[in-house]
Coordinates of C-alpha atoms in Angstrom, one line a residue:
X1 CA 0.0 0.0 0.0
X2 CA 1.5 3.4 -1.0
X3 CA 1.4 6.4 1.3
X4 CA -1.2 8.3 -0.6
X5 CA -3.8 5.5 -0.8
X6 CA -3.2 4.7 2.9
X7 CA -4.2 8.2 4.0
X8 CA -7.0 8.4 1.5
X9 CA -8.5 5.2 3.1
X10 CA -7.7 6.5 6.6
X11 CA -9.7 9.7 5.9
X12 CA -12.8 7.5 5.4
X13 CA -12.4 5.0 8.2
X14 CA -9.7 6.5 10.5
X15 CA -6.1 5.6 10.8
X16 CA -6.8 3.6 14.1
X17 CA -9.4 1.5 12.4
X18 CA -7.1 0.6 9.5
X19 CA -4.4 -0.3 11.9
X20 CA -6.8 -2.4 14.0
X21 CA -7.9 -4.2 10.8
X22 CA -4.3 -4.9 9.9
X23 CA -3.4 -6.2 13.3
X24 CA -6.5 -7.8 14.8
X25 CA -6.6 -11.0 12.9
X26 CA -3.1 -12.3 13.6
X27 CA -3.2 -11.1 17.2
X28 CA -6.4 -13.0 17.8
X29 CA -5.0 -16.1 16.1
X30 CA -2.0 -16.0 18.4
X31 CA -4.2 -15.6 21.5
X32 CA -6.6 -18.3 20.5
X33 CA -4.5 -21.0 18.8
X34 CA -6.2 -24.2 17.5
X35 CA -5.4 -27.0 19.9
X36 CA -6.8 -30.5 19.8
X37 CA -6.1 -33.0 22.6
X38 CA -7.2 -36.6 23.3
X39 CA -8.5 -37.7 26.7
X40 CA -8.5 -41.4 27.6
X41 CA -11.0 -42.4 30.3
X42 CA -10.7 -45.3 32.7
X43 CA -14.4 -46.0 32.4
X44 CA -16.6 -47.6 29.7
X45 CA -19.3 -45.5 27.9
X46 CA -22.0 -47.7 29.4
X47 CA -21.3 -46.1 32.7
X48 CA -22.7 -42.8 31.5
X49 CA -22.5 -41.0 34.8
X50 CA -18.9 -41.5 35.6
X51 CA -17.7 -41.6 31.9
X52 CA -19.9 -38.5 31.4
X53 CA -17.4 -36.4 33.3
X54 CA -15.0 -36.6 30.4
X55 CA -17.8 -35.6 28.0
X56 CA -18.8 -32.6 30.2
X57 CA -15.2 -31.4 30.1
X58 CA -15.1 -31.7 26.4
X59 CA -18.4 -29.9 25.7
X60 CA -17.8 -27.0 28.1
X61 CA -14.2 -26.4 27.0
X62 CA -15.2 -26.3 23.3
X63 CA -18.1 -23.9 24.1
X64 CA -15.9 -21.5 26.2
X65 CA -13.2 -21.3 23.6
X66 CA -15.4 -21.0 20.5
X67 CA -14.1 -24.4 19.4
X68 CA -10.5 -23.4 19.3
X69 CA -9.4 -25.7 22.1
X70 CA -11.0 -29.1 22.0
X71 CA -10.5 -32.4 23.9
X72 CA -11.9 -35.6 22.4
X73 CA -12.8 -38.2 25.1
X74 CA -12.2 -42.0 24.5
X75 CA -13.6 -44.8 26.6
X76 CA -11.4 -47.2 28.5
X77 CA -9.7 -49.5 26.0
X78 CA -10.4 -47.5 22.9
X79 CA -6.9 -46.1 22.7
X80 CA -5.5 -46.9 26.2
X81 CA -6.4 -49.6 28.8
X82 CA -8.3 -48.1 31.7
X83 CA -5.7 -48.8 34.3
X84 CA -2.9 -47.4 32.2
X85 CA -4.3 -43.9 31.8
X86 CA -1.9 -42.1 34.1
X87 CA 1.1 -43.8 32.5
X88 CA -0.1 -42.7 29.1
X89 CA -0.4 -39.1 30.2
X90 CA 3.0 -39.1 31.9
X91 CA 4.6 -40.5 28.7
X92 CA 2.8 -38.0 26.5
X93 CA 1.0 -40.8 24.5
X94 CA -2.2 -38.8 25.2
X95 CA -2.5 -35.3 26.5
X96 CA -5.2 -36.0 29.1
X97 CA -7.0 -38.7 31.1
X98 CA -10.2 -38.9 33.1
X99 CA -9.5 -41.4 35.9
X100 CA -9.1 -42.1 39.6
X101 CA -5.8 -41.3 41.0
X102 CA -5.9 -44.3 43.4
X103 CA -5.8 -46.8 40.5
X104 CA -2.1 -46.1 40.4
X105 CA -1.3 -46.7 44.1
X106 CA 1.1 -49.4 43.0
X107 CA 3.4 -46.7 41.6
X108 CA 3.3 -44.7 44.7
X109 CA 0.8 -44.8 47.6
X110 CA 0.5 -41.0 47.5
X111 CA -1.7 -41.4 44.4
X112 CA -4.4 -42.8 46.8
X113 CA -5.0 -39.5 48.6
X114 CA -5.9 -37.8 45.3
X115 CA -9.0 -39.9 45.1
X116 CA -9.9 -41.1 48.6
X117 CA -8.3 -43.0 51.5
X118 CA -10.1 -45.2 54.0
X119 CA -11.9 -43.1 56.5
X120 CA -11.0 -39.9 54.8
X121 CA -13.3 -37.1 53.8
X122 CA -16.9 -37.0 52.5
X123 CA -17.6 -35.4 49.1
X124 CA -18.4 -31.9 50.4
X125 CA -15.3 -31.8 52.6
X126 CA -13.2 -33.3 49.8
X127 CA -14.1 -30.3 47.6
X128 CA -13.4 -27.9 50.4
X129 CA -10.0 -29.4 50.9
X130 CA -9.1 -29.3 47.2
X131 CA -10.5 -25.9 46.3
X132 CA -10.1 -23.9 49.5
X133 CA -7.6 -25.9 51.5
X134 CA -4.2 -27.2 50.4
X135 CA -5.4 -30.2 48.6
X136 CA -4.9 -29.2 45.0
X137 CA -1.6 -27.5 45.6
X138 CA -0.1 -30.4 47.6
X139 CA -1.4 -33.1 45.2
X140 CA 0.0 -31.2 42.2
X141 CA 3.4 -30.9 43.9
X142 CA 3.4 -34.7 43.9
X143 CA 1.8 -35.1 40.5
X144 CA 4.6 -32.9 39.0
X145 CA 7.1 -35.6 40.0
X146 CA 5.1 -37.9 37.7
X147 CA 4.9 -35.5 34.8
X148 CA 1.2 -34.8 35.5
X149 CA -1.0 -31.9 36.4
X150 CA -4.3 -32.8 38.0
X151 CA -7.7 -31.1 38.5
X152 CA -10.8 -32.5 40.3
X153 CA -13.3 -33.5 37.6
X154 CA -16.0 -35.6 39.4
X155 CA -17.1 -37.1 42.6
X156 CA -19.4 -40.0 43.3
X157 CA -20.2 -39.2 46.9
X158 CA -19.9 -41.9 49.6
X159 CA -19.9 -45.3 47.9
X160 CA -21.4 -48.6 48.8
X161 CA -19.3 -51.3 50.5
X162 CA -19.7 -53.7 47.6
X163 CA -21.2 -57.1 46.6
X164 CA -20.5 -60.3 48.5
X165 CA -21.5 -63.8 47.6
X166 CA -22.0 -64.7 51.2
X167 CA -23.0 -62.8 54.4
X168 CA -20.2 -61.0 56.3
X169 CA -21.1 -60.8 59.9
X170 CA -17.8 -61.2 61.7
X171 CA -14.1 -60.6 61.1
X172 CA -13.6 -64.3 60.6
X173 CA -16.1 -64.2 57.6
X174 CA -13.6 -61.9 55.8
X175 CA -10.7 -64.3 55.9
X176 CA -9.7 -65.8 52.5
X177 CA -12.2 -63.7 50.5
X178 CA -10.9 -62.5 47.1
X179 CA -12.3 -59.0 46.6
X180 CA -11.9 -56.5 43.8
X181 CA -11.1 -53.3 45.6
X182 CA -9.2 -50.2 44.6
X183 CA -6.7 -47.9 46.3
X184 CA -5.2 -48.3 49.8
X185 CA -8.3 -50.1 50.9
X186 CA -6.8 -53.3 49.5
X187 CA -3.8 -53.0 51.8
X188 CA -6.1 -52.3 54.8
X189 CA -8.4 -55.3 54.3
X190 CA -5.5 -57.6 53.6
X191 CA -4.6 -57.0 57.2
X192 CA -7.9 -58.7 58.0
X193 CA -7.4 -61.7 55.8
X194 CA -9.0 -60.5 52.6
X195 CA -7.1 -61.0 49.3
X196 CA -7.4 -57.8 47.3
X197 CA -7.7 -57.8 43.5
X198 CA -7.3 -54.9 41.0
X199 CA -9.8 -55.3 38.2
X200 CA -11.2 -52.8 35.8
X201 CA -14.9 -52.0 36.1
X202 CA -15.9 -53.7 32.9
X203 CA -14.3 -57.0 34.0
X204 CA -16.0 -57.2 37.4
X205 CA -19.2 -59.1 36.3
X206 CA -17.4 -62.0 34.6
X207 CA -15.0 -62.3 37.5
X208 CA -17.8 -62.6 40.0
X209 CA -19.8 -64.9 37.7
X210 CA -16.9 -67.3 37.2
X211 CA -15.9 -67.3 40.9
X212 CA -12.5 -65.7 40.2
X213 CA -13.4 -63.3 43.0
X214 CA -15.9 -63.6 45.9
X215 CA -16.7 -59.9 46.3
X216 CA -16.4 -56.6 44.6
X217 CA -16.9 -52.9 45.3
X218 CA -17.4 -50.5 42.4
X219 CA -19.3 -47.3 43.0
X220 CA -23.0 -47.3 44.0
X221 CA -26.5 -48.3 43.0
X222 CA -26.7 -46.6 39.6
X223 CA -23.4 -47.9 38.2
X224 CA -23.7 -51.3 40.0
X225 CA -27.2 -51.8 38.5
X226 CA -25.8 -51.1 35.0
X227 CA -23.0 -53.7 35.6
X228 CA -25.6 -56.2 36.8
X229 CA -23.6 -57.1 39.9
X230 CA -26.7 -58.1 41.9
X231 CA -27.2 -61.0 39.5
X232 CA -23.9 -62.7 40.6
X233 CA -23.6 -61.6 44.2
X234 CA -26.6 -61.1 46.5
X235 CA -25.4 -59.2 49.5
X236 CA -24.9 -55.5 49.1
X237 CA -23.0 -54.0 52.0
X238 CA -22.6 -50.4 53.2
X239 CA -20.9 -48.0 53.7
X240 CA -17.9 -47.9 51.5
X241 CA -15.6 -46.7 54.3
X242 CA -12.7 -46.5 51.9
X243 CA -14.5 -44.0 49.7
X244 CA -16.4 -41.4 51.6
X245 CA -16.1 -38.8 48.8
X246 CA -13.8 -40.0 46.1
X247 CA -12.5 -37.5 43.5
X248 CA -12.3 -38.4 39.8
X249 CA -9.4 -36.5 38.3
X250 CA -8.6 -35.0 35.0
X251 CA -4.9 -35.6 34.4
X252 CA -2.9 -33.6 31.9
X253 CA 0.6 -34.0 30.7
X254 CA 2.5 -31.4 32.7
X255 CA 4.5 -30.1 29.7
X256 CA 1.4 -29.8 27.6
X257 CA -0.5 -28.0 30.5
X258 CA 2.3 -25.5 31.0
X259 CA 2.4 -24.7 27.3
X260 CA -1.3 -23.6 27.2
X261 CA -2.2 -19.9 27.1
X262 CA -3.3 -18.8 30.5
X263 CA -6.9 -18.3 29.4
X264 CA -7.0 -21.8 28.0
X265 CA -5.8 -23.1 31.4
X266 CA -8.6 -21.1 33.0
X267 CA -11.2 -22.5 30.6
X268 CA -10.1 -26.0 31.3
X269 CA -10.1 -25.4 35.0
X270 CA -13.7 -24.2 34.8
X271 CA -14.7 -27.1 32.6
X272 CA -13.3 -29.6 35.1
X273 CA -15.1 -27.8 38.0
X274 CA -18.4 -28.1 36.2
X275 CA -17.8 -31.8 35.6
X276 CA -16.9 -32.2 39.3
X277 CA -20.2 -30.6 40.4
X278 CA -22.4 -32.2 37.8
X279 CA -21.2 -35.7 38.4
X280 CA -22.2 -35.5 42.1
X281 CA -25.6 -34.0 41.2
X282 CA -26.2 -36.9 38.7
X283 CA -25.4 -39.6 41.3
X284 CA -27.7 -37.9 43.9
X285 CA -30.5 -38.0 41.4
X286 CA -29.9 -41.5 40.0
X287 CA -28.8 -43.6 43.0
X288 CA -32.2 -43.5 44.9
X289 CA -34.3 -45.1 42.1
X290 CA -31.5 -47.5 41.2
X291 CA -31.3 -48.7 44.8
X292 CA -35.0 -49.4 44.9
X293 CA -34.7 -51.4 41.7
X294 CA -31.8 -53.4 43.0
X295 CA -33.8 -54.4 46.1
X296 CA -36.8 -55.2 44.0
X297 CA -34.6 -57.5 41.9
X298 CA -33.3 -59.4 44.9
X299 CA -30.4 -57.5 46.4
X300 CA -30.1 -57.8 50.1
X301 CA -28.9 -54.7 52.0
X302 CA -26.5 -55.3 54.9
X303 CA -24.5 -52.8 57.0
X304 CA -20.9 -53.7 58.0
X305 CA -20.9 -54.5 61.7
X306 CA -19.4 -52.1 64.2
X307 CA -16.7 -54.8 64.9
X308 CA -15.6 -54.8 61.2
X309 CA -15.7 -51.0 60.9
X310 CA -13.6 -50.5 64.0
X311 CA -11.1 -53.1 62.9
X312 CA -10.8 -51.5 59.5
X313 CA -10.4 -48.1 61.0
X314 CA -7.5 -49.2 63.2
X315 CA -5.9 -51.1 60.4
X316 CA -6.1 -47.9 58.3
X317 CA -4.3 -45.9 60.9
X318 CA -1.5 -48.5 61.0
X319 CA -1.1 -48.4 57.2
X320 CA -0.8 -44.6 57.2
X321 CA 1.9 -44.7 59.9
X322 CA 3.8 -47.3 58.0
X323 CA 3.7 -45.4 54.7
X324 CA 4.5 -42.0 56.3
X325 CA 7.6 -43.4 57.8
X326 CA 9.2 -43.9 54.4
X327 CA 7.3 -41.6 52.0
X328 CA 7.6 -37.8 52.7
X329 CA 5.1 -36.8 50.0
X330 CA 2.4 -39.1 51.5
X331 CA 3.2 -38.0 55.0
X332 CA 3.0 -34.2 54.2
X333 CA -0.3 -34.5 52.3
X334 CA -1.9 -37.0 54.7
X335 CA -1.1 -34.9 57.8
X336 CA -2.5 -31.8 56.1
X337 CA -5.8 -33.6 55.2
X338 CA -6.1 -35.0 58.7
X339 CA -5.7 -31.6 60.3
X340 CA -8.4 -30.3 58.0
X341 CA -10.6 -33.3 58.7
X342 CA -10.4 -32.9 62.5
X343 CA -11.8 -29.4 62.5
X344 CA -14.2 -30.0 59.6
X345 CA -16.0 -32.9 61.3
X346 CA -16.2 -30.9 64.5
X347 CA -18.3 -28.3 62.6
X348 CA -20.3 -30.9 60.7
X349 CA -21.5 -32.5 63.9
X350 CA -23.4 -29.4 64.7
X351 CA -24.7 -28.5 61.2
X352 CA -25.0 -31.2 58.5
X353 CA -25.2 -34.2 60.8
X354 CA -27.9 -32.8 63.1
X355 CA -30.0 -31.5 60.3
X356 CA -29.7 -34.6 58.1
X357 CA -30.4 -36.9 61.0
X358 CA -33.6 -35.0 61.9
X359 CA -34.8 -35.1 58.3
X360 CA -34.0 -38.8 57.9
X361 CA -36.1 -39.5 61.0
X362 CA -39.0 -37.7 59.3
X363 CA -38.5 -39.6 56.1
X364 CA -38.6 -43.0 58.0
X365 CA -41.8 -41.9 59.7
X366 CA -43.4 -41.2 56.4
X367 CA -43.8 -37.5 57.0
X368 CA -41.9 -36.5 53.8

């Protein structure tokens, strides 16, 4: 463009407008680059509530970035086996995963705290610890050693204690049972004579049916009904003391995360926060009717005895002492969460517990 024609055009539209036209397009392109990632899930598509967390992330991220930053979710096994999700993210095979941190406890027991540890926090307190306490900061200090950045991206609420082929009334009844169970809970119940097994969700039914295992926990009524676990194990125990409020994480390759523009990081953070809230809401809506259906189809509800609960609690404390003696990351994070838990449950005794207990009494009396 020669000088004369430039000023002639500027006289009509203004020099600033011409400059803006010349600069805006490349500046916007630099600020909003086209990025496409893959996210492998540890869950099958049939479990729409827990797998749906990855879909929530994908949809909200695309909407908030006008489709410039996209993440395509893949179900367990489509590109990566469900229990290898974290390894794939660390290696950069995929950029992201939607999974439970405690699936990888065999690599380091600190992974367990990212999801849930036996007799840990309920769902509401888990979110408080992650978002307002030190949880997210401390866990990401550890995840960084694994080449990962993590964000909470789902919660199931307190889970059920699982399906058993026989009644479990005493500690002796637990001895020799082969049970599918995740996280540090396997180490805890092994102290009581149980033989823990690590099996992906989609493989639980055939394992129970063939007698490869005698018991299994997974999530709760909605997911367990979809898996049909009541058809191969009659007794349904509660509560899942090892998962009071388990977090499902979105894991990102640390180098890829750090390379994102800050506003893309913020958009991804917000998408994960929505997935975290929405998953809990879905379970609270879907578990009650699913539980009714399970009972109607023959499931027998049983509470774990006080004897079993106390024994598991004491075994858990012993495990935490053992791990803390040799693992500084675990010790630091566990002690921080325990300090938070001590005060949080003091408050909840006055507020949530008292209110909920009163309302449950009214429900049992048929008044609501």
